[in-house]
PDB file of C-alpha atoms and ligand atoms in Angstrom:
ATOM      1  CA  MET A  26     122.794 107.510 103.509  1.00 85.00           C
ATOM      2  CA  ASP A  27     124.694 110.502 102.163  1.00 93.00           C
ATOM      3  CA  TYR A  28     122.319 112.990 100.556  1.00 97.00           C
ATOM      4  CA  ARG A  29     124.994 115.616  99.868  1.00 97.00           C
ATOM      5  CA  ASP A  30     125.170 116.655  96.193  1.00 97.00           C
ATOM      6  CA  LYS A  31     122.449 114.170  95.240  1.00 98.00           C
ATOM      7  CA  THR A  32     119.696 115.497  92.968  1.00 98.00           C
ATOM      8  CA  VAL A  33     116.169 114.781  94.172  1.00 98.00           C
ATOM      9  CA  LEU A  34     113.085 115.030  91.978  1.00 98.00           C
ATOM     10  CA  ILE A  35     109.965 115.670  94.075  1.00 99.00           C
ATOM     11  CA  THR A  36     106.441 115.716  92.643  1.00 98.00           C
ATOM     12  CA  GLY A  37     103.767 117.636  94.510  1.00 98.00           C
ATOM     13  CA  ALA A  38     106.459 119.842  96.005  1.00 98.00           C
ATOM     14  CA  SER A  39     104.530 123.120  96.221  1.00 98.00           C
ATOM     15  CA  GLY A  40     103.177 122.306  99.702  1.00 97.00           C
ATOM     16  CA  GLY A  41     102.427 119.657 102.304  1.00 98.00           C
ATOM     17  CA  ILE A  42     104.543 116.510 102.493  1.00 98.00           C
ATOM     18  CA  GLY A  43     106.357 117.215  99.201  1.00 98.00           C
ATOM     19  CA  ALA A  44     107.588 120.616 100.381  1.00 98.00           C
ATOM     20  CA  ALA A  45     108.653 119.024 103.681  1.00 98.00           C
ATOM     21  CA  PHE A  46     110.734 116.449 101.773  1.00 98.00           C
ATOM     22  CA  ALA A  47     112.331 119.307  99.820  1.00 98.00           C
ATOM     23  CA  ARG A  48     113.208 121.230 102.997  1.00 98.00           C
ATOM     24  CA  ALA A  49     114.593 118.155 104.775  1.00 98.00           C
ATOM     25  CA  LEU A  50     116.745 117.048 101.859  1.00 98.00           C
ATOM     26  CA  ALA A  51     117.998 120.539 100.989  1.00 98.00           C
ATOM     27  CA  ALA A  52     119.076 120.860 104.622  1.00 98.00           C
ATOM     28  CA  ARG A  53     121.079 117.634 104.143  1.00 98.00           C
ATOM     29  CA  GLY A  54     122.833 119.091 101.075  1.00 98.00           C
ATOM     30  CA  SER A  55     120.721 117.657  98.246  1.00 98.00           C
ATOM     31  CA  HIS A  56     119.852 119.603  95.110  1.00 98.00           C
ATOM     32  CA  VAL A  57     116.142 119.585  94.347  1.00 98.00           C
ATOM     33  CA  ILE A  58     113.857 119.615  91.318  1.00 98.00           C
ATOM     34  CA  LEU A  59     110.397 120.689  92.441  1.00 98.00           C
ATOM     35  CA  VAL A  60     107.314 119.813  90.362  1.00 98.00           C
ATOM     36  CA  ALA A  61     103.662 120.816  90.888  1.00 98.00           C
ATOM     37  CA  ARG A  62     101.094 123.092  89.240  1.00 98.00           C
ATOM     38  CA  ASN A  63     101.507 126.232  91.343  1.00 98.00           C
ATOM     39  CA  GLU A  64     104.529 127.967  89.806  1.00 98.00           C
ATOM     40  CA  ALA A  65     104.564 130.881  92.261  1.00 98.00           C
ATOM     41  CA  LYS A  66     104.788 128.535  95.263  1.00 98.00           C
ATOM     42  CA  LEU A  67     107.483 126.413  93.586  1.00 98.00           C
ATOM     43  CA  LYS A  68     109.551 129.495  92.777  1.00 98.00           C
ATOM     44  CA  GLU A  69     109.253 130.820  96.335  1.00 98.00           C
ATOM     45  CA  LEU A  70     110.316 127.480  97.835  1.00 98.00           C
ATOM     46  CA  ALA A  71     113.173 127.020  95.350  1.00 98.00           C
ATOM     47  CA  THR A  72     114.506 130.507  96.102  1.00 98.00           C
ATOM     48  CA  ASP A  73     114.238 129.930  99.837  1.00 98.00           C
ATOM     49  CA  LEU A  74     116.038 126.560  99.682  1.00 98.00           C
ATOM     50  CA  HIS A  75     118.788 127.937  97.462  1.00 98.00           C
ATOM     51  CA  ASP A  76     119.310 130.979  99.710  1.00 98.00           C
ATOM     52  CA  SER A  77     119.192 128.966 102.961  1.00 98.00           C
ATOM     53  CA  HIS A  78     121.318 125.991 101.961  1.00 98.00           C
ATOM     54  CA  GLY A  79     123.292 127.025  98.866  1.00 98.00           C
ATOM     55  CA  ILE A  80     121.946 124.057  96.934  1.00 98.00           C
ATOM     56  CA  ARG A  81     120.729 124.059  93.319  1.00 98.00           C
ATOM     57  CA  ALA A  82     116.935 124.308  93.368  1.00 98.00           C
ATOM     58  CA  GLU A  83     115.112 123.911  90.072  1.00 98.00           C
ATOM     59  CA  TYR A  84     111.371 123.984  89.590  1.00 98.00           C
ATOM     60  CA  LEU A  85     109.014 122.928  86.873  1.00 98.00           C
ATOM     61  CA  ALA A  86     105.308 123.837  86.785  1.00 98.00           C
ATOM     62  CA  ALA A  87     103.222 121.015  85.344  1.00 98.00           C
ATOM     63  CA  ASP A  88      99.768 119.517  85.708  1.00 98.00           C
ATOM     64  CA  LEU A  89     100.772 115.885  86.122  1.00 98.00           C
ATOM     65  CA  SER A  90      97.239 114.620  85.571  1.00 97.00           C
ATOM     66  CA  GLU A  91      97.427 115.696  81.917  1.00 96.00           C
ATOM     67  CA  PRO A  92      98.187 113.006  79.313  1.00 92.00           C
ATOM     68  CA  CYS A  93     101.934 112.666  78.588  1.00 94.00           C
ATOM     69  CA  ALA A  94     102.780 114.904  81.564  1.00 96.00           C
ATOM     70  CA  SER A  95     105.504 112.578  82.791  1.00 97.00           C
ATOM     71  CA  ASP A  96     107.119 112.434  79.324  1.00 98.00           C
ATOM     72  CA  ASP A  97     107.254 116.235  79.290  1.00 97.00           C
ATOM     73  CA  VAL A  98     108.766 116.363  82.793  1.00 98.00           C
ATOM     74  CA  VAL A  99     111.479 113.826  81.956  1.00 98.00           C
ATOM     75  CA  GLU A 100     112.243 115.586  78.672  1.00 98.00           C
ATOM     76  CA  GLU A 101     112.562 118.963  80.392  1.00 98.00           C
ATOM     77  CA  ILE A 102     114.807 117.568  83.138  1.00 98.00           C
ATOM     78  CA  ASP A 103     117.020 115.955  80.487  1.00 98.00           C
ATOM     79  CA  ARG A 104     117.048 119.199  78.474  1.00 98.00           C
ATOM     80  CA  ARG A 105     118.360 120.999  81.579  1.00 98.00           C
ATOM     81  CA  GLY A 106     121.119 118.395  81.833  1.00 98.00           C
ATOM     82  CA  LEU A 107     120.021 117.156  85.263  1.00 98.00           C
ATOM     83  CA  SER A 108     120.368 113.582  86.432  1.00 97.00           C
ATOM     84  CA  VAL A 109     118.011 112.296  89.137  1.00 98.00           C
ATOM     85  CA  ASP A 110     119.561 110.313  92.019  1.00 98.00           C
ATOM     86  CA  ILE A 111     116.455 110.163  94.216  1.00 98.00           C
ATOM     87  CA  LEU A 112     112.833 110.240  93.011  1.00 98.00           C
ATOM     88  CA  ILE A 113     110.059 111.150  95.430  1.00 99.00           C
ATOM     89  CA  ASN A 114     106.696 110.305  93.871  1.00 98.00           C
ATOM     90  CA  ASN A 115     104.559 112.333  96.249  1.00 98.00           C
ATOM     91  CA  ALA A 116     101.907 114.161  94.207  1.00 98.00           C
ATOM     92  CA  GLY A 117      98.510 112.673  94.884  1.00 98.00           C
ATOM     93  CA  VAL A 118      94.894 113.644  95.367  1.00 97.00           C
ATOM     94  CA  GLY A 119      91.836 112.051  96.920  1.00 95.00           C
ATOM     95  CA  MET A 120      88.213 112.627  96.096  1.00 91.00           C
ATOM     96  CA  HIS A 121      85.850 112.360  99.032  1.00 91.00           C
ATOM     97  CA  SER A 122      82.549 111.284  97.473  1.00 92.00           C
ATOM     98  CA  ASP A 123      80.498 108.252  96.545  1.00 95.00           C
ATOM     99  CA  PHE A 124      81.817 106.593  93.406  1.00 97.00           C
ATOM    100  CA  ALA A 125      78.413 106.768  91.687  1.00 97.00           C
ATOM    101  CA  ASP A 126      78.262 110.532  92.262  1.00 96.00           C
ATOM    102  CA  SER A 127      81.809 111.227  91.048  1.00 96.00           C
ATOM    103  CA  ASP A 128      82.650 113.014  87.831  1.00 96.00           C
ATOM    104  CA  PRO A 129      84.290 110.371  85.593  1.00 97.00           C
ATOM    105  CA  ALA A 130      86.770 112.965  84.297  1.00 97.00           C
ATOM    106  CA  ARG A 131      87.862 113.671  87.886  1.00 96.00           C
ATOM    107  CA  ILE A 132      88.284 109.956  88.550  1.00 97.00           C
ATOM    108  CA  ARG A 133      90.432 109.707  85.409  1.00 97.00           C
ATOM    109  CA  ARG A 134      92.648 112.574  86.589  1.00 97.00           C
ATOM    110  CA  GLU A 135      92.972 111.039  90.071  1.00 98.00           C
ATOM    111  CA  VAL A 136      94.090 107.692  88.622  1.00 98.00           C
ATOM    112  CA  ALA A 137      96.401 109.427  86.134  1.00 98.00           C
ATOM    113  CA  LEU A 138      98.127 111.317  88.947  1.00 98.00           C
ATOM    114  CA  ASN A 139      98.160 108.768  91.778  1.00 98.00           C
ATOM    115  CA  VAL A 140      98.912 105.722  89.594  1.00 98.00           C
ATOM    116  CA  GLY A 141      99.904 106.701  86.045  1.00 98.00           C
ATOM    117  CA  VAL A 142     102.492 109.409  86.602  1.00 98.00           C
ATOM    118  CA  LEU A 143     103.964 107.644  89.618  1.00 98.00           C
ATOM    119  CA  THR A 144     104.450 104.490  87.542  1.00 98.00           C
ATOM    120  CA  ASP A 145     105.822 106.359  84.513  1.00 98.00           C
ATOM    121  CA  LEU A 146     108.408 108.270  86.533  1.00 98.00           C
ATOM    122  CA  ALA A 147     109.388 105.171  88.509  1.00 98.00           C
ATOM    123  CA  ALA A 148     109.849 103.252  85.230  1.00 98.00           C
ATOM    124  CA  VAL A 149     112.100 105.888  83.655  1.00 98.00           C
ATOM    125  CA  TYR A 150     114.259 106.584  86.694  1.00 98.00           C
ATOM    126  CA  MET A 151     114.439 103.027  88.052  1.00 98.00           C
ATOM    127  CA  SER A 152     115.797 101.932  84.691  1.00 98.00           C
ATOM    128  CA  ARG A 153     118.463 104.672  84.754  1.00 98.00           C
ATOM    129  CA  MET A 154     119.281 104.032  88.431  1.00 98.00           C
ATOM    130  CA  THR A 155     119.628 100.314  87.743  1.00 98.00           C
ATOM    131  CA  GLN A 156     122.104 101.029  84.957  1.00 98.00           C
ATOM    132  CA  GLN A 157     124.079 103.239  87.353  1.00 97.00           C
ATOM    133  CA  GLY A 158     123.852 100.684  90.174  1.00 98.00           C
ATOM    134  CA  THR A 159     122.619 103.297  92.646  1.00 98.00           C
ATOM    135  CA  GLY A 160     119.583 105.439  93.447  1.00 98.00           C
ATOM    136  CA  ALA A 161     116.432 105.609  95.536  1.00 98.00           C
ATOM    137  CA  ILE A 162     112.698 105.982  94.980  1.00 98.00           C
ATOM    138  CA  ILE A 163     110.206 106.956  97.671  1.00 99.00           C
ATOM    139  CA  ASN A 164     106.551 106.522  96.727  1.00 99.00           C
ATOM    140  CA  VAL A 165     104.019 108.195  99.005  1.00 98.00           C
ATOM    141  CA  ALA A 166     101.171 105.737  99.646  1.00 98.00           C
ATOM    142  CA  SER A 167      98.792 105.977 102.632  1.00 98.00           C
ATOM    143  CA  VAL A 168      97.306 103.944 105.458  1.00 97.00           C
ATOM    144  CA  ALA A 169      94.357 103.783 103.023  1.00 96.00           C
ATOM    145  CA  ALA A 170      96.480 101.323 101.021  1.00 98.00           C
ATOM    146  CA  PHE A 171      95.768  98.512 103.484  1.00 97.00           C
ATOM    147  CA  GLN A 172      92.006  98.122 103.053  1.00 95.00           C
ATOM    148  CA  PRO A 173      89.253  99.345 100.732  1.00 96.00           C
ATOM    149  CA  VAL A 174      87.731 102.652 101.862  1.00 96.00           C
ATOM    150  CA  PRO A 175      84.121 103.502 100.975  1.00 96.00           C
ATOM    151  CA  HIS A 176      83.647 107.166  99.914  1.00 95.00           C
ATOM    152  CA  LEU A 177      87.377 107.289  99.061  1.00 96.00           C
ATOM    153  CA  ALA A 178      87.265 104.178  96.916  1.00 97.00           C
ATOM    154  CA  VAL A 179      89.491 105.226  94.018  1.00 98.00           C
ATOM    155  CA  TYR A 180      91.970 106.904  96.340  1.00 97.00           C
ATOM    156  CA  ALA A 181      92.358 103.807  98.555  1.00 98.00           C
ATOM    157  CA  ALA A 182      92.627 101.544  95.498  1.00 98.00           C
ATOM    158  CA  SER A 183      95.278 103.825  93.994  1.00 98.00           C
ATOM    159  CA  LYS A 184      97.287 103.727  97.217  1.00 98.00           C
ATOM    160  CA  ALA A 185      96.998  99.903  97.397  1.00 98.00           C
ATOM    161  CA  TYR A 186      98.546  99.919  93.923  1.00 99.00           C
ATOM    162  CA  VAL A 187     101.345 102.239  95.080  1.00 99.00           C
ATOM    163  CA  LEU A 188     102.124  99.997  98.052  1.00 98.00           C
ATOM    164  CA  SER A 189     102.077  96.799  95.983  1.00 98.00           C
ATOM    165  CA  LEU A 190     104.178  98.267  93.176  1.00 99.00           C
ATOM    166  CA  SER A 191     106.712  99.736  95.596  1.00 99.00           C
ATOM    167  CA  GLU A 192     107.230  96.514  97.520  1.00 98.00           C
ATOM    168  CA  ALA A 193     107.749  94.533  94.314  1.00 98.00           C
ATOM    169  CA  LEU A 194     110.212  97.169  93.037  1.00 98.00           C
ATOM    170  CA  TRP A 195     112.005  97.095  96.403  1.00 98.00           C
ATOM    171  CA  TRP A 196     112.750  93.428  95.741  1.00 98.00           C
ATOM    172  CA  GLU A 197     113.870  94.009  92.165  1.00 98.00           C
ATOM    173  CA  GLY A 198     115.867  97.130  93.062  1.00 98.00           C
ATOM    174  CA  LYS A 199     117.912  95.608  95.858  1.00 96.00           C
ATOM    175  CA  GLN A 200     119.656  93.349  93.377  1.00 94.00           C
ATOM    176  CA  HIS A 201     120.858  96.439  91.508  1.00 97.00           C
ATOM    177  CA  GLY A 202     121.711  98.889  94.296  1.00 98.00           C
ATOM    178  CA  VAL A 203     118.412 100.792  93.998  1.00 98.00           C
ATOM    179  CA  LYS A 204     116.358 101.417  97.147  1.00 98.00           C
ATOM    180  CA  VAL A 205     112.562 101.617  96.845  1.00 98.00           C
ATOM    181  CA  LEU A 206     110.234 102.552  99.699  1.00 98.00           C
ATOM    182  CA  ALA A 207     106.516 103.133 100.127  1.00 99.00           C
ATOM    183  CA  VAL A 208     105.764 105.510 102.989  1.00 99.00           C
ATOM    184  CA  CYS A 209     102.217 105.241 104.335  1.00 98.00           C
ATOM    185  CA  PRO A 210     101.116 108.311 106.261  1.00 98.00           C
ATOM    186  CA  GLY A 211      97.864 108.534 108.202  1.00 96.00           C
ATOM    187  CA  ALA A 212      96.139 111.872 108.733  1.00 94.00           C
ATOM    188  CA  THR A 213      98.816 114.522 108.263  1.00 96.00           C
ATOM    189  CA  ASP A 214      98.635 118.285 108.670  1.00 92.00           C
ATOM    190  CA  THR A 215      98.452 119.460 105.022  1.00 94.00           C
ATOM    191  CA  GLY A 216      95.952 120.890 102.574  1.00 89.00           C
ATOM    192  CA  PHE A 217      94.979 117.352 101.520  1.00 91.00           C
ATOM    193  CA  PHE A 218      91.579 117.292 103.229  1.00 85.00           C
ATOM    194  CA  GLU A 219      90.395 120.587 101.774  1.00 83.00           C
ATOM    195  CA  ALA A 220      91.507 119.433  98.315  1.00 83.00           C
ATOM    196  CA  ALA A 221      89.672 116.112  98.825  1.00 80.00           C
ATOM    197  CA  GLY A 222      86.416 117.876  99.641  1.00 78.00           C
ATOM    198  CA  ALA A 223      86.395 116.398 103.150  1.00 72.00           C
ATOM    199  CA  ASN A 224      85.363 118.233 106.287  1.00 71.00           C
ATOM    200  CA  ALA A 225      88.847 119.266 107.396  1.00 66.00           C
ATOM    201  CA  ASP A 226      87.609 120.611 110.747  1.00 68.00           C
ATOM    202  CA  SER A 227      86.432 117.186 111.875  1.00 67.00           C
ATOM    203  CA  VAL A 228      89.714 115.380 111.150  1.00 70.00           C
ATOM    204  CA  GLY A 229      91.214 114.109 114.399  1.00 75.00           C
ATOM    205  CA  PRO A 230      94.851 114.395 115.478  1.00 86.00           C
ATOM    206  CA  ARG A 231      97.231 114.764 112.576  1.00 92.00           C
ATOM    207  CA  ARG A 232     100.920 114.025 112.302  1.00 96.00           C
ATOM    208  CA  SER A 233     103.229 116.761 111.069  1.00 97.00           C
ATOM    209  CA  THR A 234     104.802 116.688 107.618  1.00 98.00           C
ATOM    210  CA  SER A 235     108.273 116.585 109.172  1.00 98.00           C
ATOM    211  CA  GLN A 236     107.320 113.476 111.181  1.00 98.00           C
ATOM    212  CA  VAL A 237     106.262 111.768 107.932  1.00 98.00           C
ATOM    213  CA  VAL A 238     109.508 112.775 106.205  1.00 98.00           C
ATOM    214  CA  ASN A 239     111.672 111.625 109.127  1.00 98.00           C
ATOM    215  CA  THR A 240     109.856 108.276 109.190  1.00 98.00           C
ATOM    216  CA  ALA A 241     110.413 107.862 105.436  1.00 98.00           C
ATOM    217  CA  LEU A 242     114.095 108.769 105.467  1.00 98.00           C
ATOM    218  CA  ARG A 243     114.814 106.510 108.461  1.00 98.00           C
ATOM    219  CA  ALA A 244     113.047 103.597 106.730  1.00 98.00           C
ATOM    220  CA  LEU A 245     114.862 104.255 103.456  1.00 98.00           C
ATOM    221  CA  GLU A 246     118.197 104.229 105.251  1.00 98.00           C
ATOM    222  CA  ALA A 247     117.226 100.995 107.034  1.00 98.00           C
ATOM    223  CA  GLY A 248     116.452  99.422 103.642  1.00 98.00           C
ATOM    224  CA  LYS A 249     112.777  98.735 104.373  1.00 98.00           C
ATOM    225  CA  PRO A 250     110.253  98.161 101.554  1.00 98.00           C
ATOM    226  CA  SER A 251     107.465 100.094 103.279  1.00 98.00           C
ATOM    227  CA  VAL A 252     106.706 101.957 106.469  1.00 98.00           C
ATOM    228  CA  VAL A 253     103.610 103.279 108.215  1.00 98.00           C
ATOM    229  CA  ASP A 254     104.142 106.691 109.809  1.00 98.00           C
ATOM    230  CA  GLY A 255     103.312 106.913 113.520  1.00 98.00           C
ATOM    231  CA  LEU A 256     102.650 104.288 116.186  1.00 97.00           C
ATOM    232  CA  TYR A 257      98.876 104.838 116.310  1.00 95.00           C
ATOM    233  CA  ASN A 258      98.634 104.426 112.530  1.00 96.00           C
ATOM    234  CA  ALA A 259     100.857 101.341 112.593  1.00 98.00           C
ATOM    235  CA  VAL A 260      98.656  99.691 115.245  1.00 97.00           C
ATOM    236  CA  ALA A 261      95.474 100.554 113.319  1.00 94.00           C
ATOM    237  CA  VAL A 262      96.959  99.074 110.129  1.00 97.00           C
ATOM    238  CA  ALA A 263      98.089  95.928 111.951  1.00 97.00           C
ATOM    239  CA  ILE A 264      94.575  95.399 113.336  1.00 96.00           C
ATOM    240  CA  SER A 265      93.006  95.998 109.912  1.00 95.00           C
ATOM    241  CA  GLN A 266      95.110  93.133 108.521  1.00 95.00           C
ATOM    242  CA  VAL A 267      93.851  90.516 110.989  1.00 97.00           C
ATOM    243  CA  VAL A 268      90.144  91.308 111.337  1.00 97.00           C
ATOM    244  CA  PRO A 269      87.630  90.003 108.759  1.00 96.00           C
ATOM    245  CA  ARG A 270      87.647  92.107 105.586  1.00 95.00           C
ATOM    246  CA  ARG A 271      84.015  93.193 106.054  1.00 96.00           C
ATOM    247  CA  LEU A 272      84.768  94.506 109.522  1.00 95.00           C
ATOM    248  CA  ALA A 273      87.793  96.414 108.195  1.00 95.00           C
ATOM    249  CA  LEU A 274      85.523  97.927 105.541  1.00 95.00           C
ATOM    250  CA  ALA A 275      82.923  98.950 108.111  1.00 95.00           C
ATOM    251  CA  VAL A 276      85.542 100.580 110.345  1.00 92.00           C
ATOM    252  CA  ALA A 277      87.132 102.371 107.375  1.00 93.00           C
ATOM    253  CA  GLU A 278      83.708 103.671 106.329  1.00 94.00           C
ATOM    254  CA  LEU A 279      82.997 104.949 109.838  1.00 91.00           C
ATOM    255  CA  ALA A 280      86.399 106.638 110.046  1.00 85.00           C
ATOM    256  CA  VAL A 281      85.956 108.362 106.700  1.00 87.00           C
ATOM    257  CA  ARG A 282      82.430 109.462 107.508  1.00 82.00           C
ATOM    258  CA  ALA A 283      83.562 110.852 110.857  1.00 76.00           C
ATOM    259  CA  SER A 284      86.784 112.505 109.805  1.00 61.00           C
ATOM    260  CA  GLY A 285      87.293 112.612 106.055  1.00 50.00           C
ATOM    261  CA  GLN A 286      90.629 110.933 106.629  1.00 46.00           C
ATOM    262  CA  GLY A 287      92.912 110.317 103.630  1.00 46.00           C
TER     263      GLY A 287
HETATM  264  N1  NAP B 312      97.675 114.600 104.281  1.00 69.07           N
HETATM  265  C1  NAP B 312      97.328 113.370 104.589  1.00 69.07           C
HETATM  266  O1  NAP B 312      96.613 113.127 105.568  1.00 69.07           O
HETATM  267  C2  NAP B 312      97.827 112.203 103.761  1.00 69.07           C
HETATM  268  C3  NAP B 312      97.664 110.913 104.282  1.00 69.07           C
HETATM  269  C4  NAP B 312      98.129 109.832 103.540  1.00 69.07           C
HETATM  270  C5  NAP B 312      98.762 110.039 102.331  1.00 69.07           C
HETATM  271  N2  NAP B 312      98.905 111.299 101.841  1.00 69.07           N
HETATM  272  C6  NAP B 312      99.554 111.449 100.537  1.00 69.07           C
HETATM  273  O2  NAP B 312     100.616 112.379 100.635  1.00 69.07           O
HETATM  274  C7  NAP B 312     100.869 112.937  99.348  1.00 69.07           C
HETATM  275  C8  NAP B 312     101.027 114.439  99.480  1.00 69.07           C
HETATM  276  O3  NAP B 312      99.793 114.985  99.910  1.00 69.07           O
HETATM  277  P1  NAP B 312      99.720 116.167 100.977  1.00 69.07           P
HETATM  278  O4  NAP B 312      99.070 115.625 102.185  1.00 69.07           O
HETATM  279  O5  NAP B 312     101.016 116.851 101.117  1.00 69.07           O
HETATM  280  O6  NAP B 312      98.610 117.068 100.261  1.00 69.07           O
HETATM  281  P2  NAP B 312      98.680 118.556  99.684  1.00 69.07           P
HETATM  282  O7  NAP B 312      99.144 119.484 100.730  1.00 69.07           O
HETATM  283  O8  NAP B 312      97.326 118.747  99.059  1.00 69.07           O
HETATM  284  O9  NAP B 312      99.798 118.456  98.554  1.00 69.07           O
HETATM  285  C9  NAP B 312      99.570 117.818  97.327  1.00 69.07           C
HETATM  286  C10 NAP B 312     100.683 118.211  96.378  1.00 69.07           C
HETATM  287  O10 NAP B 312     100.422 117.604  95.111  1.00 69.07           O
HETATM  288  C11 NAP B 312     100.391 118.616  94.113  1.00 69.07           C
HETATM  289  N3  NAP B 312      99.439 118.267  93.075  1.00 69.07           N
HETATM  290  C12 NAP B 312      98.110 118.018  93.208  1.00 69.07           C
HETATM  291  N4  NAP B 312      97.567 117.786  92.008  1.00 69.07           N
HETATM  292  C13 NAP B 312      98.576 117.888  91.103  1.00 69.07           C
HETATM  293  C14 NAP B 312      98.648 117.788  89.689  1.00 69.07           C
HETATM  294  N5  NAP B 312      97.549 117.516  88.952  1.00 69.07           N
HETATM  295  N6  NAP B 312      99.836 117.963  89.076  1.00 69.07           N
HETATM  296  C15 NAP B 312     100.939 118.253  89.793  1.00 69.07           C
HETATM  297  N7  NAP B 312     100.942 118.370  91.134  1.00 69.07           N
HETATM  298  C16 NAP B 312      99.765 118.194  91.774  1.00 69.07           C
HETATM  299  C17 NAP B 312      99.982 119.886  94.847  1.00 69.07           C
HETATM  300  O11 NAP B 312     100.490 121.048  94.213  1.00 69.07           O
HETATM  301  P3  NAP B 312      99.715 122.006  93.195  1.00 69.07           P
HETATM  302  O12 NAP B 312      98.354 122.251  93.758  1.00 69.07           O
HETATM  303  O13 NAP B 312     100.605 123.213  93.141  1.00 69.07           O
HETATM  304  O14 NAP B 312      99.700 121.266  91.907  1.00 69.07           O
HETATM  305  C18 NAP B 312     100.736 119.713  96.163  1.00 69.07           C
HETATM  306  O15 NAP B 312     102.064 120.134  96.020  1.00 69.07           O
HETATM  307  C19 NAP B 312      99.701 112.491  98.447  1.00 69.07           C
HETATM  308  O16 NAP B 312     100.118 111.443  97.628  1.00 69.07           O
HETATM  309  C20 NAP B 312      98.669 111.999  99.443  1.00 69.07           C
HETATM  310  O17 NAP B 312      97.826 111.016  98.899  1.00 69.07           O
HETATM  311  C21 NAP B 312      98.465 112.384 102.524  1.00 69.07           C
END
């Protein structure tokens, strides 16, 4: 796939996997539009990518869990006269706590970000890409998409939604020249665990953000609907699909209790 002179919109681009996507694609000659809340980090990354690769790097500070956030983002991108060739729906948060103890407003924001904004942006840009007969969407799901996860219940359910939506859109998109992929990372070396309120120190081996990005881009180019990052994660997911659901739940609960894995 030729990424040169393509414009890529990346949510959650101020750090972690989103920033790694931005670096990888800028290095391949793509222009980037970076969205997240932390404006200082976005500006620093945009400047660095522009200076290092000579690409156009725009940024837009927005809290995507706010109502109508996606409308505002699309409107601002249109106002700047930018057209999006590749959408990377990466922004996402997890909340490591029992459902009954969770703040309902926090649950609402988690669903709005992980499910609502991702769906809204996919709807707008898939429609435009379909009209153009070309484009790509990468949605960042998780290995948590494959089974329910106690203590991360809303997060795992939101990622199951992302995986299901992405695979259905993959089917619809391929008839119109639009590629759709769900990438499912396991534990990855980012600020995710601290943000989730998990014990980051007890998380086991983590994959690097560049490994996740390379896995995603290879799968996108191969035309796959979804991909699990890393052999260990892929084996764990495969096992979770064949054991009884209750056993998968028990193992997921143990893993979360031991490691705070997202
Ligand atoms: N790390 C893992 O182990 C792991 C595993 C599986 C899946 N994932 C998924 O990978 C994706 C990226 O996470 P990460 O690991 O890179 O975590 P991260 O380092 O915490 O990055 C999350 C990104 O999302 C942005 N973000 C969070 N809340 C936002 C909001 N309300 N509005 C706009 N942007 C917001 C953050 O930027 P600001 O704070 O500047 O807003 C940041 O850029 C998520 O969807 C996550 O579920 C991660």
